[in-house]
Short mmCIF file of C-alpha atoms in Angstrom, two decimals:
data_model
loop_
_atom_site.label_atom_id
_atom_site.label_comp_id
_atom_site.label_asym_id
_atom_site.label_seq_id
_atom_site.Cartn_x
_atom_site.Cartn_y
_atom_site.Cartn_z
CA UNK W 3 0.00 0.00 0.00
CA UNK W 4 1.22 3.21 -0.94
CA UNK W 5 2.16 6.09 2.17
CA UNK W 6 -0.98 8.40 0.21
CA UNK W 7 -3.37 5.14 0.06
CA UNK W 8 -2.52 4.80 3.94
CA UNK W 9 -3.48 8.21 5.08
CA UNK W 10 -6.96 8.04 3.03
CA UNK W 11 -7.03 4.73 4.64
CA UNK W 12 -6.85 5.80 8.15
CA UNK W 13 -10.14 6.98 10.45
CA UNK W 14 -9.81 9.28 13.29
CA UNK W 15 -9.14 8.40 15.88
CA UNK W 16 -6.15 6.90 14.78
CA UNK W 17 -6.13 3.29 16.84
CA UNK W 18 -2.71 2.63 18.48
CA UNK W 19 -1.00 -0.98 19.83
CA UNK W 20 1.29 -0.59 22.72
CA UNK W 21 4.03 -3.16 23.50
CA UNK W 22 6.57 -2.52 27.04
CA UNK W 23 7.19 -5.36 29.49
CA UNK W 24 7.19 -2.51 31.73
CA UNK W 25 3.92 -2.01 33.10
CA UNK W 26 4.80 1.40 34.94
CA UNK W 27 6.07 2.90 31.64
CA UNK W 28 3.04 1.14 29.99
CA UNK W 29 0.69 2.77 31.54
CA UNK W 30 2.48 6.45 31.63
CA UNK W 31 2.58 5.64 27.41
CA UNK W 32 -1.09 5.06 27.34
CA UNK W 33 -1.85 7.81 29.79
CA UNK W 34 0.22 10.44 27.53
CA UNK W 35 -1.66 9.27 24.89
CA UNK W 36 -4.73 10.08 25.81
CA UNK W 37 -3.75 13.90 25.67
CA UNK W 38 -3.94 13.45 21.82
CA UNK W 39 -8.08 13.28 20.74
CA UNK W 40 -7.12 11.51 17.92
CA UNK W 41 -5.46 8.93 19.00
CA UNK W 42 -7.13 5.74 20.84
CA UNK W 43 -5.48 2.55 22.10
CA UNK W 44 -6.79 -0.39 21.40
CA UNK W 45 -3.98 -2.56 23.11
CA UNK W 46 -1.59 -3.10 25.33
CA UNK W 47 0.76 -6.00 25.04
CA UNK W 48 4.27 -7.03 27.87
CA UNK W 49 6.03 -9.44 25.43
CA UNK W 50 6.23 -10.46 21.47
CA UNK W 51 3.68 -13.27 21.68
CA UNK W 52 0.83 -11.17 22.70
CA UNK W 53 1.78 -8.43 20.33
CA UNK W 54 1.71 -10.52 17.31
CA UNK W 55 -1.37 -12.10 18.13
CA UNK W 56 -2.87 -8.99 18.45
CA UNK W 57 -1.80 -7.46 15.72
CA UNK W 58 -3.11 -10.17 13.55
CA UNK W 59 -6.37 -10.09 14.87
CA UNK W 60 -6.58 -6.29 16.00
CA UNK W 61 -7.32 -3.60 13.37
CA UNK W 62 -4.53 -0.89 14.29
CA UNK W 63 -2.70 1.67 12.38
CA UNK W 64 0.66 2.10 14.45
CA UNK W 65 1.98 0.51 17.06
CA UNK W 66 4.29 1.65 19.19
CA UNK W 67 6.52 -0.77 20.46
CA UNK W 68 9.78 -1.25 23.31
CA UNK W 69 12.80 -2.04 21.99
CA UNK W 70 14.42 -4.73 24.67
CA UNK W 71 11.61 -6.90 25.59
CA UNK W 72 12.32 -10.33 26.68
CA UNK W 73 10.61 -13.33 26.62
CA UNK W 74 7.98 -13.55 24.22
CA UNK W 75 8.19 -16.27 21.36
CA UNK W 76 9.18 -13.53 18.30
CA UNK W 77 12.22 -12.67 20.73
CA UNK W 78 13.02 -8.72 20.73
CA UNK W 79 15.22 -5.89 19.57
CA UNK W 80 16.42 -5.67 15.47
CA UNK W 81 15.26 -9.58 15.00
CA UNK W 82 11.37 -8.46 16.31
CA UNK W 83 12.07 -5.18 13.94
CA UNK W 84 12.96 -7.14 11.08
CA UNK W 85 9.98 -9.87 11.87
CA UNK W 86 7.46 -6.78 12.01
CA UNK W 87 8.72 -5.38 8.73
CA UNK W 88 8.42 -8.48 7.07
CA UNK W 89 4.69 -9.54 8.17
CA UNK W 90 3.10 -6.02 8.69
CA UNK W 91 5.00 -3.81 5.87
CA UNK W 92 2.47 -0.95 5.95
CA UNK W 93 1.78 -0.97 9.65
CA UNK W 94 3.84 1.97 10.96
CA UNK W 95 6.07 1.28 13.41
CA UNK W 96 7.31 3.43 16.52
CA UNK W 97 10.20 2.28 18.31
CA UNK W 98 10.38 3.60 22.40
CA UNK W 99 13.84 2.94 23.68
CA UNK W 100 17.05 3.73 26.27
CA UNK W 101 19.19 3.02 23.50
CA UNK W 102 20.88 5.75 21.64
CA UNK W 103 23.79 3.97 20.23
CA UNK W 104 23.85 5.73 16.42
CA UNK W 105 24.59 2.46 14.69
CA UNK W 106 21.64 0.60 16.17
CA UNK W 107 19.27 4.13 15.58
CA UNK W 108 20.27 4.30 11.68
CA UNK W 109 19.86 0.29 11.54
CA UNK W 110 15.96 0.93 12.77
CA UNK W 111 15.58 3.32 10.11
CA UNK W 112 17.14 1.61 7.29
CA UNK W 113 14.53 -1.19 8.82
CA UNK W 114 11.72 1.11 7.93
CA UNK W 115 11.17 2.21 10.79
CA UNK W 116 9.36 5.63 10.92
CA UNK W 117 9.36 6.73 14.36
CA UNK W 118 11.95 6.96 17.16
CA UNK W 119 11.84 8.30 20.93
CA UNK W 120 14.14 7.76 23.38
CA UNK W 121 12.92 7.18 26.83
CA UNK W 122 14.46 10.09 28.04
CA UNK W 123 12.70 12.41 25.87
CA UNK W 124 8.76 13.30 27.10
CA UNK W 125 6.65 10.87 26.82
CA UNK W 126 4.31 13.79 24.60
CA UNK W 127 6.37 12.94 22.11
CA UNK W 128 5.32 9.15 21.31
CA UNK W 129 2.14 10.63 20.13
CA UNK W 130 3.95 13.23 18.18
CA UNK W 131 5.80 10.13 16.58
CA UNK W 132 2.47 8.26 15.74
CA UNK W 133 0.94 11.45 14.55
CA UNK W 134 3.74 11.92 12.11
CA UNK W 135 4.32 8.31 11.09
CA UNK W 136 0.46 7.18 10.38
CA UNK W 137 1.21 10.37 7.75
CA UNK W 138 4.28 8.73 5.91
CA UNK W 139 6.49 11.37 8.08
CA UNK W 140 9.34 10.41 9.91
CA UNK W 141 9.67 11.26 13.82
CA UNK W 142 12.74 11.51 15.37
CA UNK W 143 12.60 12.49 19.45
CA UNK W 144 14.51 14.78 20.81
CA UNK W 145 17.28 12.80 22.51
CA UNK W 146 17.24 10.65 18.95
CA UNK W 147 18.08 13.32 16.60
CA UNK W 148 20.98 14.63 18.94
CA UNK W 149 22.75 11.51 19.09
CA UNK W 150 22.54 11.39 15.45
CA UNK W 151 23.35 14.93 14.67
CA UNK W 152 26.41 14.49 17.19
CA UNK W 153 28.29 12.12 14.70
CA UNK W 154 27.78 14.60 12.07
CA UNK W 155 31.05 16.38 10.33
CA UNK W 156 32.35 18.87 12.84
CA UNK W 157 30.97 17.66 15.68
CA UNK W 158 32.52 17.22 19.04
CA UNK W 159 31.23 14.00 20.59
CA UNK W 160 33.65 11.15 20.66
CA UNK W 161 31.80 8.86 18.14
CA UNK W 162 33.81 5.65 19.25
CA UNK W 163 30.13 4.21 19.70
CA UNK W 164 28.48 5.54 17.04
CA UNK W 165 31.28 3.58 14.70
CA UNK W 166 30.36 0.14 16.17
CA UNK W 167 28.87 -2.24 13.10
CA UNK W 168 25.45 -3.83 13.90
CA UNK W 169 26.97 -6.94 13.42
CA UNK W 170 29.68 -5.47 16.49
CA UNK W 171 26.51 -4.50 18.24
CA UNK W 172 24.80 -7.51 17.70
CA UNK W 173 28.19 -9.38 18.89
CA UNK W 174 28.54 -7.40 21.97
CA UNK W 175 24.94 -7.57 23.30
CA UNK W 176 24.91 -11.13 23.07
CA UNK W 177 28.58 -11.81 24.92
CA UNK W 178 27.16 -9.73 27.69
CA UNK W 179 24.16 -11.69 27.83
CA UNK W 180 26.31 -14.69 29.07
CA UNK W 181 26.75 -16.58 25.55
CA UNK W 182 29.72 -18.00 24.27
CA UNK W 183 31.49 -17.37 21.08
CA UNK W 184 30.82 -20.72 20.25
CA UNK W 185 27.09 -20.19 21.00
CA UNK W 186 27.09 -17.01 19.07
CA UNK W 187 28.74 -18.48 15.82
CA UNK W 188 26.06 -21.38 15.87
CA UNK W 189 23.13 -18.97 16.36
CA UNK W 190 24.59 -16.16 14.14
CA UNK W 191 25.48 -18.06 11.36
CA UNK W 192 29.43 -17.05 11.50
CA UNK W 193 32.55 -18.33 12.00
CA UNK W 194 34.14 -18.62 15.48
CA UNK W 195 36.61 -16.39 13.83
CA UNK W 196 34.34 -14.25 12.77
CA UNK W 197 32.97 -13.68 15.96
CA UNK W 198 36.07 -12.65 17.69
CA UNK W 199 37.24 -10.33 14.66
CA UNK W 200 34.17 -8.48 15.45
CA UNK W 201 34.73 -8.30 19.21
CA UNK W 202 38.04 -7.11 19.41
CA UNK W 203 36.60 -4.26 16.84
CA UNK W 204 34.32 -3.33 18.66
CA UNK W 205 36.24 -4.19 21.84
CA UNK W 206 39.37 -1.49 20.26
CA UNK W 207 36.70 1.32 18.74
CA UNK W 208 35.29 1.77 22.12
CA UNK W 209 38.55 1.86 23.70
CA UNK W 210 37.78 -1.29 26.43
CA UNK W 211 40.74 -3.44 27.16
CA UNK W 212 39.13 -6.40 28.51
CA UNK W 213 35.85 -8.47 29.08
CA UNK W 214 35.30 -6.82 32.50
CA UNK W 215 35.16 -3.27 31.40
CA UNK W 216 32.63 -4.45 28.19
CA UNK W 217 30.62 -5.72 30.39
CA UNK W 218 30.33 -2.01 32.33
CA UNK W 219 30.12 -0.73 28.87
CA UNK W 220 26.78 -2.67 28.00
CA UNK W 221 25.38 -1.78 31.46
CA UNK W 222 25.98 1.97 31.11
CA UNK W 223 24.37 1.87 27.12
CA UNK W 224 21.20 -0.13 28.44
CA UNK W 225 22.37 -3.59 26.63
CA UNK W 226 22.02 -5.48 29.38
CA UNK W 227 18.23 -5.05 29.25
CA UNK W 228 17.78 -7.14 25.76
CA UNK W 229 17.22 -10.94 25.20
CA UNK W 230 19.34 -12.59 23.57
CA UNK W 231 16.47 -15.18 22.19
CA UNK W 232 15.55 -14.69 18.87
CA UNK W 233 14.71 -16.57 15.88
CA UNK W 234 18.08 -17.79 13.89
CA UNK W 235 15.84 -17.57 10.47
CA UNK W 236 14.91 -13.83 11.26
CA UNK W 237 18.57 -13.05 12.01
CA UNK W 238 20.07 -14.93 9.02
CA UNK W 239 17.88 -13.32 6.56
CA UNK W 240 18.89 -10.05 8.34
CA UNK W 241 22.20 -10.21 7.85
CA UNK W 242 21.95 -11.68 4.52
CA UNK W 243 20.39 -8.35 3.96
CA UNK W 244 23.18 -6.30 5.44
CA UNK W 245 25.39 -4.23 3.27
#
C-alpha cells in the first residue's frame, strides 16, 4: 500500500497498539496518549507473543513498540524489527527505547522504521511520533536526533560508539548476555573467527581493554536489558540483507 493510500485509509481516531514489558512505563505511554483526541489505544501487550497475536487479529494503524523486551516467542530488539517489517510492511512502526547507540538508531531506520523516541525524551512525544508516522512522516525524538546529529562532520562527541557495526553490536549484546562465542557463531550463522574479529573491533573502537570493562560498557548503554532469544531464520535473513 502506498504512504498516500494509507493516510486516506486511516479513520480518526487513529487506533494505536502498545508493547513494554514494563507495566509502569506502559501505563504512563497510554496515559500520555490520551492527551492526543485523535489517538485511541486499542492494546496493550508485555512481550512479542501477545503483540503478534494482536496485531493479527486487531485492526490498528501504528503501534508503538519497546525495543528490549524479553521473553515472548518472536524474541526482541532488530530480529522483532525485522519480523514486524516483514509480516506487517504498511503498519507503521514506533520504536520507544534507552538506547541511543547511532549504529543501532540508523539500523531501525534503514529497517523502515518511521518513528523513534528515546525514553528520556517526554513521553508527549510518542504521540507526536504516531501522529507523524500514520502520515508517511518520519519522527525523530529529541534525545534521537541529537545523538545522530552528534556524529555529524564537525561535531565534538567522541563517536567511538556511534562507529560500532550492527553486526559489532549484535556481537557485543549477546557476549554480555552470558553466551559464548561458540554459542554465538552457531546462532549467528558465523565463524568462530568471525565472531572474535568483530569483538576485538568493537572491543578497540570503544577503547575497552578487557571483558570486565565491556561488560560495564553494555550496562551503562542499556544492553544489558535485551534478550538474547531470537529466531536464527529472522537473524540470518537479516544479515543476509546487510550491506
Amino acid at each position: 500500500m502506498r504512504q498516500s493510500e494509507r493516510k486516506r485509509a486511516i479513520q480518526l481516531p487513529v487506533k494505536v497498539v502498545l508493547a513494554d514489558d514494563h507495566p509502569v512505563l506502559l501505563v504512563g505511554v497510554e496515559q500520555a496518549l490520551q492527551a492526543f483526541p485523535d489517538i485511541k489505544v486499542v492494546a496493550c501487550v508485555r512481550q512479542s507473543t501477545d503483540l503478534i497475536h494482536v496485531l493479527q487479529n486487531t485492526r490498528c494503524d501504528a503501534l508503538v513498540t519497546d525495543l528490549a523486551m524479553p521473553g515472548g516467542q518472536y524474541g526482541d530488539g532488530l530480529p522483532l524489527i525485522v519480523y514486524l517489517r516483514r509480516h506487517f510492511p504498511t503498519l507503521p512502526v514506533v520504536v520507544l527505547t534507552m538506547l541511543e547507540n547511532v549504529a543501532l538508531l540508523k539500523r531501525l531506520r534503514e529497517l523502515g522504521v518511521l518513528g523513534i523516541v528515546s525514553k528520556s525524551d517526554a513521553l508527549s512525544h510518542v504521540g507526536l511520533a504516531v501522529l507523524y508516522t500514520t502520515r508517511g512522516s518520519e519522527y525523530l525524538g529529541p534525545a534521537v536526533a541529537a545523538s545522530l546529529d552528534a556524529t555529524r562532520p564537525g561535531s565534538d562527541r567522541n563517536a567511538a560508539e556511534a562507529m560500532l557495526s550492527t553486526r559489532e553490536l549484535e556481537v557485543v549484546r549477546l557476549l554480555v548476555s552470558g553466551m559464548t562465542p561458540t554459542g554465538i557463531a552457531a546462532l549467528l550463522k558465523r565463524s568462530i573467527k568471525t565472531i572474535s574479529t568483530q569483538k576485538k573491533a568493537a572491543m578497540r573502537k570503544l577503547g575497552l581493554a578487557h571483558d570486565a570493562q565491556l561488560f560495564q560498557y553494555a550496562q551503562h548503554n542499556g544492553l544489558l536489558n535485551l534478550s538474547p532469544h531470537m529466531h536464527m531464520s529472522e537473524i540470518a535473513d537479516d544479515q543476509a540483507s546487510a550491506p
